[in-house]
Amino acid sequence: MIHSSLVSRIQIAPQGPEFSRIVLGLWRLADWRMSPQERVTFLKQALELGITTIDQADIYGDYQSETLLGEALQLAPELRDKLQFVSKCGIKLISTARPAHRIQHYDTSRAHIIASAENSLRSMRIEQLDVLLIHRPDPLMNADEMAEAFEHLQQSGKVRYFGVSNFTPAQFELLAARFPLVTNQVELSLLHLPPLHDGTLDLCQKLRIAPMIWSALGGGDLFRESATTDPQVLRVREVLNALSAELNLPASTIALSWILQHPSHPLVLTGSGRIAALKEAALACQHTLSREHWFRLWCASAGKGVD
Ligand code: NAP
């Protein structure tokens, strides 16, 4: 397999794994209605672009997405060593797949973290997760107990590194004081600016931890027809389209370059099941916007100029 150098790679933390800066997000995998063989082809096409890192969660696709990936990896076991696997735990959904759950809630107990990670490994038919993330901050999280779970999973070789998702800087620092964390996976896009200004990315930069960015295209709202009445969407689209014509680049590439060039070195998760969209994402690693272009987009999103 020829690895094009379209997608760059980065060590995500001083003591952390090396990941592709574009990460294959599989939240929507069950919606794509791919056969197992089509899933294998999709993984191979992503790999050819240099997208080697996969983002999963126990709950994706109503607890089915990891199994769908596992079916593909069983068909093409040679892909396992070429991929890095991220999964998450800590949310309990009401689901026919989990009949014991009576209310949707968080569970960051030692027992649940360990059981969920072991189940992710079985479902994906792999032996080790590269990173396990706590999916959402749990008001009942006990940092000592979570660190014990992490230590157990690390010592048994089941998980290499640990991180969090959707944590505030204070929550991140609490857990990082007990156990080294390699990332915070957060929402950031031209339709969602808070992590730029609430200290989330500042802390990542301070600790040299690369954030992982979800819904980097606003969950598709940047391009979806049904979102066309939202004034923020309209403002951002207008500037994206103007820059797209000026720079001769797809609008989605520009929207992702805008994120990638933040000095905290973010990784961007894709959410599309189309290889053409993955190519546009991969291309984003090859371009840096000028400061003026970057701020034109920020101003369009914020609906105001800078002070
Ligand atoms: P996104 O890239 O913002 O949105 C993807 C959606 O946009 C897809 O439905 C896609 O549809 C649509 N889309 C429309 N035009 C597109 C274009 N030109 N290029 C690409 N996509 C386009 O990402 P997301 O799916 O919301 O999230 C990405 C990943 O982040 C998920 O898979 C998951 O791994 C992760 N995530 C994490 C959390 C968390 O709490 N940690 C939360 C949400 C998601 P098509 O398939 O038709 O292209």
Coordinates of C-alpha atoms and ligand atoms in Angstrom, one line a residue:
M1 CA 0.0 0.0 0.0
I2 CA 1.4 3.4 -1.0
H3 CA 1.1 5.9 1.8
S4 CA 0.7 9.4 0.3
S5 CA 2.1 12.1 2.5
L6 CA -1.1 14.1 2.3
V7 CA -1.9 13.7 6.0
S8 CA 0.8 14.7 8.5
R9 CA 1.5 12.9 11.8
I10 CA 2.1 14.2 15.3
Q11 CA 3.1 12.8 18.7
I12 CA 0.1 13.9 20.6
A13 CA 1.7 14.4 24.0
P14 CA 5.3 14.4 25.4
Q15 CA 4.7 10.8 26.6
G16 CA 2.0 9.8 24.0
P17 CA 1.4 8.0 20.8
E18 CA 2.0 9.3 17.3
F19 CA -1.3 9.8 15.4
S20 CA -2.4 11.0 12.0
R21 CA -3.7 14.6 12.2
I22 CA -6.8 13.6 10.4
V23 CA -8.6 10.9 12.4
L24 CA -11.3 8.6 11.0
G25 CA -14.4 9.2 13.2
L26 CA -16.8 6.3 13.2
W27 CA -19.7 7.6 15.2
R28 CA -21.9 7.4 12.1
L29 CA -20.6 4.1 10.8
A30 CA -23.9 2.2 11.3
D31 CA -25.7 4.9 9.3
W32 CA -23.5 4.3 6.2
R33 CA -25.0 0.9 5.6
M34 CA -21.8 -0.6 4.3
S35 CA -21.2 -4.3 3.9
P36 CA -18.3 -5.7 5.8
Q37 CA -16.2 -5.7 2.6
E38 CA -17.2 -2.1 1.9
R39 CA -16.0 -1.2 5.4
V40 CA -12.6 -2.9 4.6
T41 CA -12.4 -0.9 1.3
F42 CA -13.2 2.3 3.2
L43 CA -10.5 1.7 5.8
K44 CA -7.9 0.9 3.0
Q45 CA -8.8 4.1 1.2
A46 CA -8.4 6.1 4.4
L47 CA -5.0 4.5 5.0
E48 CA -3.9 5.4 1.5
L49 CA -4.5 9.0 2.4
G50 CA -2.4 8.6 5.5
I51 CA -5.4 8.5 7.9
T52 CA -4.3 5.8 10.2
T53 CA -6.0 6.7 13.5
I54 CA -9.6 5.6 14.3
D55 CA -12.0 7.2 16.8
Q56 CA -14.7 5.0 18.3
A57 CA -16.8 4.9 21.5
D58 CA -18.6 2.0 23.2
I59 CA -21.9 3.8 22.6
Y60 CA -21.6 4.7 18.9
G61 CA -24.3 3.4 16.7
D62 CA -26.3 2.3 19.7
Y63 CA -23.4 0.1 20.9
Q64 CA -22.9 -1.4 17.4
S65 CA -20.2 0.6 15.7
E66 CA -17.2 -1.1 17.4
T67 CA -18.7 -4.5 16.3
L68 CA -19.1 -3.3 12.7
L69 CA -15.4 -2.3 12.7
G70 CA -14.5 -5.6 14.3
E71 CA -16.2 -7.5 11.4
A72 CA -14.1 -5.6 8.9
L73 CA -10.9 -6.2 10.9
Q74 CA -11.7 -9.9 11.0
L75 CA -11.9 -9.9 7.1
A76 CA -8.7 -7.9 6.8
P77 CA -6.6 -8.6 9.9
E78 CA -3.5 -7.2 8.2
L79 CA -5.0 -3.7 8.7
R80 CA -4.8 -3.9 12.6
D81 CA -1.1 -3.1 12.8
K82 CA -1.4 -0.2 10.4
L83 CA -4.1 1.5 12.5
Q84 CA -4.2 3.3 15.9
F85 CA -7.4 2.8 17.9
V86 CA -9.1 5.4 20.2
S87 CA -12.3 4.5 22.1
K88 CA -14.3 6.0 24.9
C89 CA -16.3 5.0 27.9
G90 CA -18.3 6.5 30.7
I91 CA -21.8 7.1 29.3
K92 CA -24.6 4.5 29.8
L93 CA -27.4 4.8 27.3
I94 CA -30.8 3.4 27.5
S95 CA -30.7 0.7 24.8
T96 CA -32.0 -2.7 23.9
A97 CA -28.2 -3.6 23.7
R98 CA -28.0 -2.7 27.5
P99 CA -31.4 -3.7 29.0
A100 CA -30.1 -3.2 32.6
H101 CA -29.8 0.6 32.1
R102 CA -32.9 2.4 33.5
I103 CA -31.8 6.0 33.0
Q104 CA -29.1 7.6 30.8
H105 CA -26.2 8.4 33.1
Y106 CA -22.5 8.6 33.5
D107 CA -20.4 5.9 35.1
T108 CA -16.7 6.5 35.7
S109 CA -16.3 3.8 38.4
R110 CA -13.3 1.6 38.3
A111 CA -15.4 -1.5 37.4
H112 CA -17.2 0.2 34.5
I113 CA -14.1 1.7 33.0
I114 CA -12.4 -1.6 33.0
A115 CA -15.4 -3.6 31.8
S116 CA -16.1 -1.1 29.0
A117 CA -12.5 -1.1 27.7
E118 CA -12.4 -4.9 27.7
N119 CA -15.7 -5.0 25.8
S120 CA -14.4 -2.5 23.2
L121 CA -11.4 -4.7 22.6
R122 CA -13.7 -7.8 22.1
S123 CA -16.1 -5.9 19.8
M124 CA -13.3 -4.5 17.6
R125 CA -11.4 -7.8 17.7
I126 CA -8.1 -6.1 18.7
E127 CA -5.8 -6.7 21.7
Q128 CA -4.9 -3.1 22.7
L129 CA -6.4 0.3 22.6
D130 CA -3.9 3.1 21.9
V131 CA -6.0 5.6 23.9
L132 CA -9.1 5.3 26.1
L133 CA -11.0 8.5 26.7
I134 CA -13.5 9.3 29.4
H135 CA -16.3 10.5 27.2
R136 CA -17.9 13.2 29.3
P137 CA -17.1 14.8 32.7
D138 CA -19.0 12.9 35.4
P139 CA -20.1 15.0 38.4
L140 CA -19.4 11.9 40.5
M141 CA -16.0 11.2 39.1
N142 CA -13.4 10.2 41.7
A143 CA -10.0 10.9 40.2
D144 CA -8.2 8.4 42.5
E145 CA -10.5 5.6 41.5
M146 CA -10.2 6.5 37.8
A147 CA -6.4 6.5 38.1
E148 CA -6.6 3.0 39.6
A149 CA -8.6 1.8 36.6
F150 CA -6.2 3.4 34.2
E151 CA -3.2 1.8 36.0
H152 CA -4.9 -1.6 35.9
L153 CA -5.6 -1.4 32.1
Q154 CA -2.2 -0.1 31.3
Q155 CA -0.4 -2.7 33.4
S156 CA -2.4 -5.5 31.8
G157 CA -1.4 -4.2 28.3
K158 CA -5.0 -3.5 27.3
V159 CA -4.7 0.3 26.9
R160 CA -1.5 2.3 26.2
Y161 CA -2.6 5.8 27.1
F162 CA -5.6 7.7 28.6
G163 CA -7.3 10.9 27.8
V164 CA -10.6 12.7 28.3
S165 CA -13.3 14.3 26.2
N166 CA -15.4 17.4 26.8
F167 CA -13.5 18.3 30.0
T168 CA -13.1 21.9 31.2
P169 CA -9.6 22.9 32.0
A170 CA -10.3 22.5 35.7
Q171 CA -11.6 19.0 35.2
F172 CA -8.7 18.1 33.0
E173 CA -6.2 19.4 35.7
L174 CA -7.9 17.4 38.4
L175 CA -7.6 14.0 36.6
A176 CA -4.1 14.9 35.1
A177 CA -2.9 15.5 38.7
R178 CA -3.5 11.7 39.4
F179 CA -2.6 10.2 36.0
P180 CA -1.0 11.5 32.8
L181 CA -3.5 12.4 30.1
V182 CA -2.6 12.6 26.4
T183 CA -5.6 14.5 24.9
N184 CA -8.9 16.3 25.5
Q185 CA -11.3 15.6 22.7
V186 CA -13.6 18.7 22.3
E187 CA -16.0 20.3 19.9
L188 CA -14.5 23.2 17.8
S189 CA -15.6 24.5 14.4
L190 CA -16.4 27.7 12.6
L191 CA -19.9 27.2 14.2
H192 CA -18.5 26.6 17.7
L193 CA -15.7 28.8 19.0
P194 CA -15.7 28.5 22.8
P195 CA -12.6 26.2 23.2
L196 CA -10.5 29.0 21.5
H197 CA -11.5 31.4 24.3
D198 CA -12.4 29.5 27.5
G199 CA -9.0 28.2 28.3
T200 CA -9.4 24.7 26.8
L201 CA -6.9 25.1 24.0
D202 CA -4.6 27.3 26.1
L203 CA -4.2 24.5 28.6
C204 CA -3.5 22.0 25.8
Q205 CA -0.8 24.3 24.4
K206 CA 0.7 24.9 27.9
L207 CA 0.9 21.1 28.5
R208 CA 1.9 20.3 24.9
I209 CA -1.2 18.0 24.6
A210 CA -2.8 18.0 21.2
P211 CA -6.6 18.3 21.4
M212 CA -8.8 16.1 19.2
I213 CA -11.5 18.1 17.5
W214 CA -15.0 16.7 17.0
S215 CA -17.8 18.0 14.7
A216 CA -15.1 20.1 13.0
L217 CA -17.7 20.9 10.2
G218 CA -20.4 21.6 12.7
G219 CA -21.8 18.1 12.3
G220 CA -22.4 18.9 8.6
D221 CA -24.3 22.1 9.3
L222 CA -21.7 24.2 7.4
F223 CA -22.9 22.5 4.2
R224 CA -26.4 21.1 5.0
E225 CA -29.4 22.7 3.2
S226 CA -31.6 22.6 6.2
A227 CA -29.2 24.8 8.2
T228 CA -29.5 27.7 5.7
T229 CA -31.7 30.0 7.9
D230 CA -29.1 30.2 10.7
P231 CA -27.4 33.7 10.4
Q232 CA -24.1 32.4 11.7
V233 CA -24.1 29.5 9.1
L234 CA -24.9 32.0 6.3
R235 CA -22.1 34.4 7.3
V236 CA -19.5 31.6 7.6
R237 CA -20.6 30.0 4.3
E238 CA -20.3 33.3 2.5
V239 CA -16.7 33.8 3.5
L240 CA -15.8 30.1 3.0
N241 CA -17.2 30.3 -0.5
A242 CA -15.3 33.5 -1.3
L243 CA -12.0 31.9 0.0
S244 CA -12.7 28.7 -1.8
A245 CA -12.8 30.6 -5.1
E246 CA -9.8 32.7 -4.2
L247 CA -7.6 29.9 -3.0
N248 CA -9.0 27.2 -5.4
L249 CA -9.6 24.8 -2.5
P250 CA -12.8 23.0 -1.3
A251 CA -14.7 24.9 1.4
S252 CA -14.4 21.9 3.8
T253 CA -10.6 21.9 3.3
I254 CA -10.5 25.6 4.3
A255 CA -12.7 25.0 7.3
L256 CA -10.4 22.2 8.6
S257 CA -7.2 24.1 7.8
W258 CA -8.6 26.9 10.0
I259 CA -8.6 24.4 12.9
L260 CA -5.4 22.6 12.2
Q261 CA -3.2 25.7 12.2
H262 CA -4.1 26.6 15.8
P263 CA -0.8 26.5 17.8
S264 CA -2.1 23.7 20.1
H265 CA -1.7 21.4 17.1
P266 CA -5.2 19.9 17.0
L267 CA -6.1 16.7 15.3
V268 CA -9.3 16.8 13.3
L269 CA -11.9 14.0 13.3
T270 CA -13.8 13.3 10.1
G271 CA -17.4 12.3 10.3
S272 CA -18.2 11.4 6.7
G273 CA -18.7 8.0 5.1
R274 CA -17.6 9.4 1.7
I275 CA -14.0 9.0 0.6
A276 CA -14.2 12.2 -1.4
A277 CA -14.9 14.1 1.9
L278 CA -11.9 12.3 3.5
K279 CA -9.7 13.5 0.6
E280 CA -10.9 17.1 1.2
A281 CA -10.0 16.7 4.9
A282 CA -6.6 15.2 4.1
L283 CA -5.8 18.2 1.8
A284 CA -6.3 20.5 4.8
C285 CA -2.9 19.3 6.2
Q286 CA -1.2 20.8 3.1
H287 CA -2.5 24.4 3.5
T288 CA -2.0 27.2 6.0
L289 CA -4.3 30.3 5.8
S290 CA -2.9 33.7 6.2
R291 CA -3.7 35.5 9.4
E292 CA -6.1 37.8 7.5
H293 CA -8.0 34.9 6.0
W294 CA -8.1 33.1 9.4
F295 CA -9.6 36.3 11.1
R296 CA -12.1 36.8 8.2
L297 CA -13.5 33.4 9.1
W298 CA -13.4 34.0 12.9
C299 CA -15.2 37.4 12.4
A300 CA -17.9 35.7 10.2
S301 CA -18.4 33.1 12.9
A302 CA -18.4 35.5 15.8
G303 CA -20.6 38.0 14.0
K304 CA -18.3 40.9 15.0
G305 CA -14.8 42.1 14.5
V306 CA -12.0 41.9 17.0
D307 CA -11.8 44.7 19.6
Ligands
NAP1 P1 -18.5 16.6 11.0 O1 -17.4 16.4 10.0 O2 -18.7 17.9 11.6 O3 -19.9 16.2 10.4 C1 -20.0 15.0 9.5 C2 -21.3 15.1 8.8 O4 -21.3 16.2 7.9 C3 -21.7 13.9 8.1 O5 -23.1 13.6 8.3 C4 -21.4 14.3 6.6 O6 -22.3 13.6 5.7 C5 -21.8 15.8 6.7 N1 -21.2 16.5 5.6 C6 -21.8 17.4 4.7 N2 -21.0 17.9 3.9 C7 -19.8 17.5 4.1 C8 -18.5 17.7 3.5 N3 -18.3 18.6 2.5 N4 -17.4 17.1 4.1 C9 -17.6 16.3 5.1 N5 -18.8 16.0 5.7 C10 -19.9 16.6 5.2 O7 -18.2 15.5 12.2 P2 -19.2 14.7 13.2 O8 -19.6 13.5 12.4 O9 -20.2 15.5 13.9 O10 -18.1 14.2 14.2 C11 -16.9 13.6 13.8 C12 -16.4 12.5 14.7 O11 -16.2 13.1 16.0 C13 -17.4 11.4 15.0 O12 -17.4 10.4 14.0 C14 -16.9 10.9 16.3 O13 -15.9 10.0 16.1 C15 -16.4 12.2 17.0 N6 -17.4 12.8 18.0 C16 -17.0 12.8 19.3 C17 -17.8 13.4 20.2 C18 -17.4 13.5 21.7 O14 -18.2 13.8 22.5 N7 -16.2 13.1 22.0 C19 -19.1 13.9 19.8 C20 -19.4 13.9 18.5 C21 -18.6 13.3 17.6 P3 -21.7 12.6 4.6 O15 -21.4 11.3 5.3 O16 -22.9 12.5 3.7 O17 -20.5 13.3 4.0

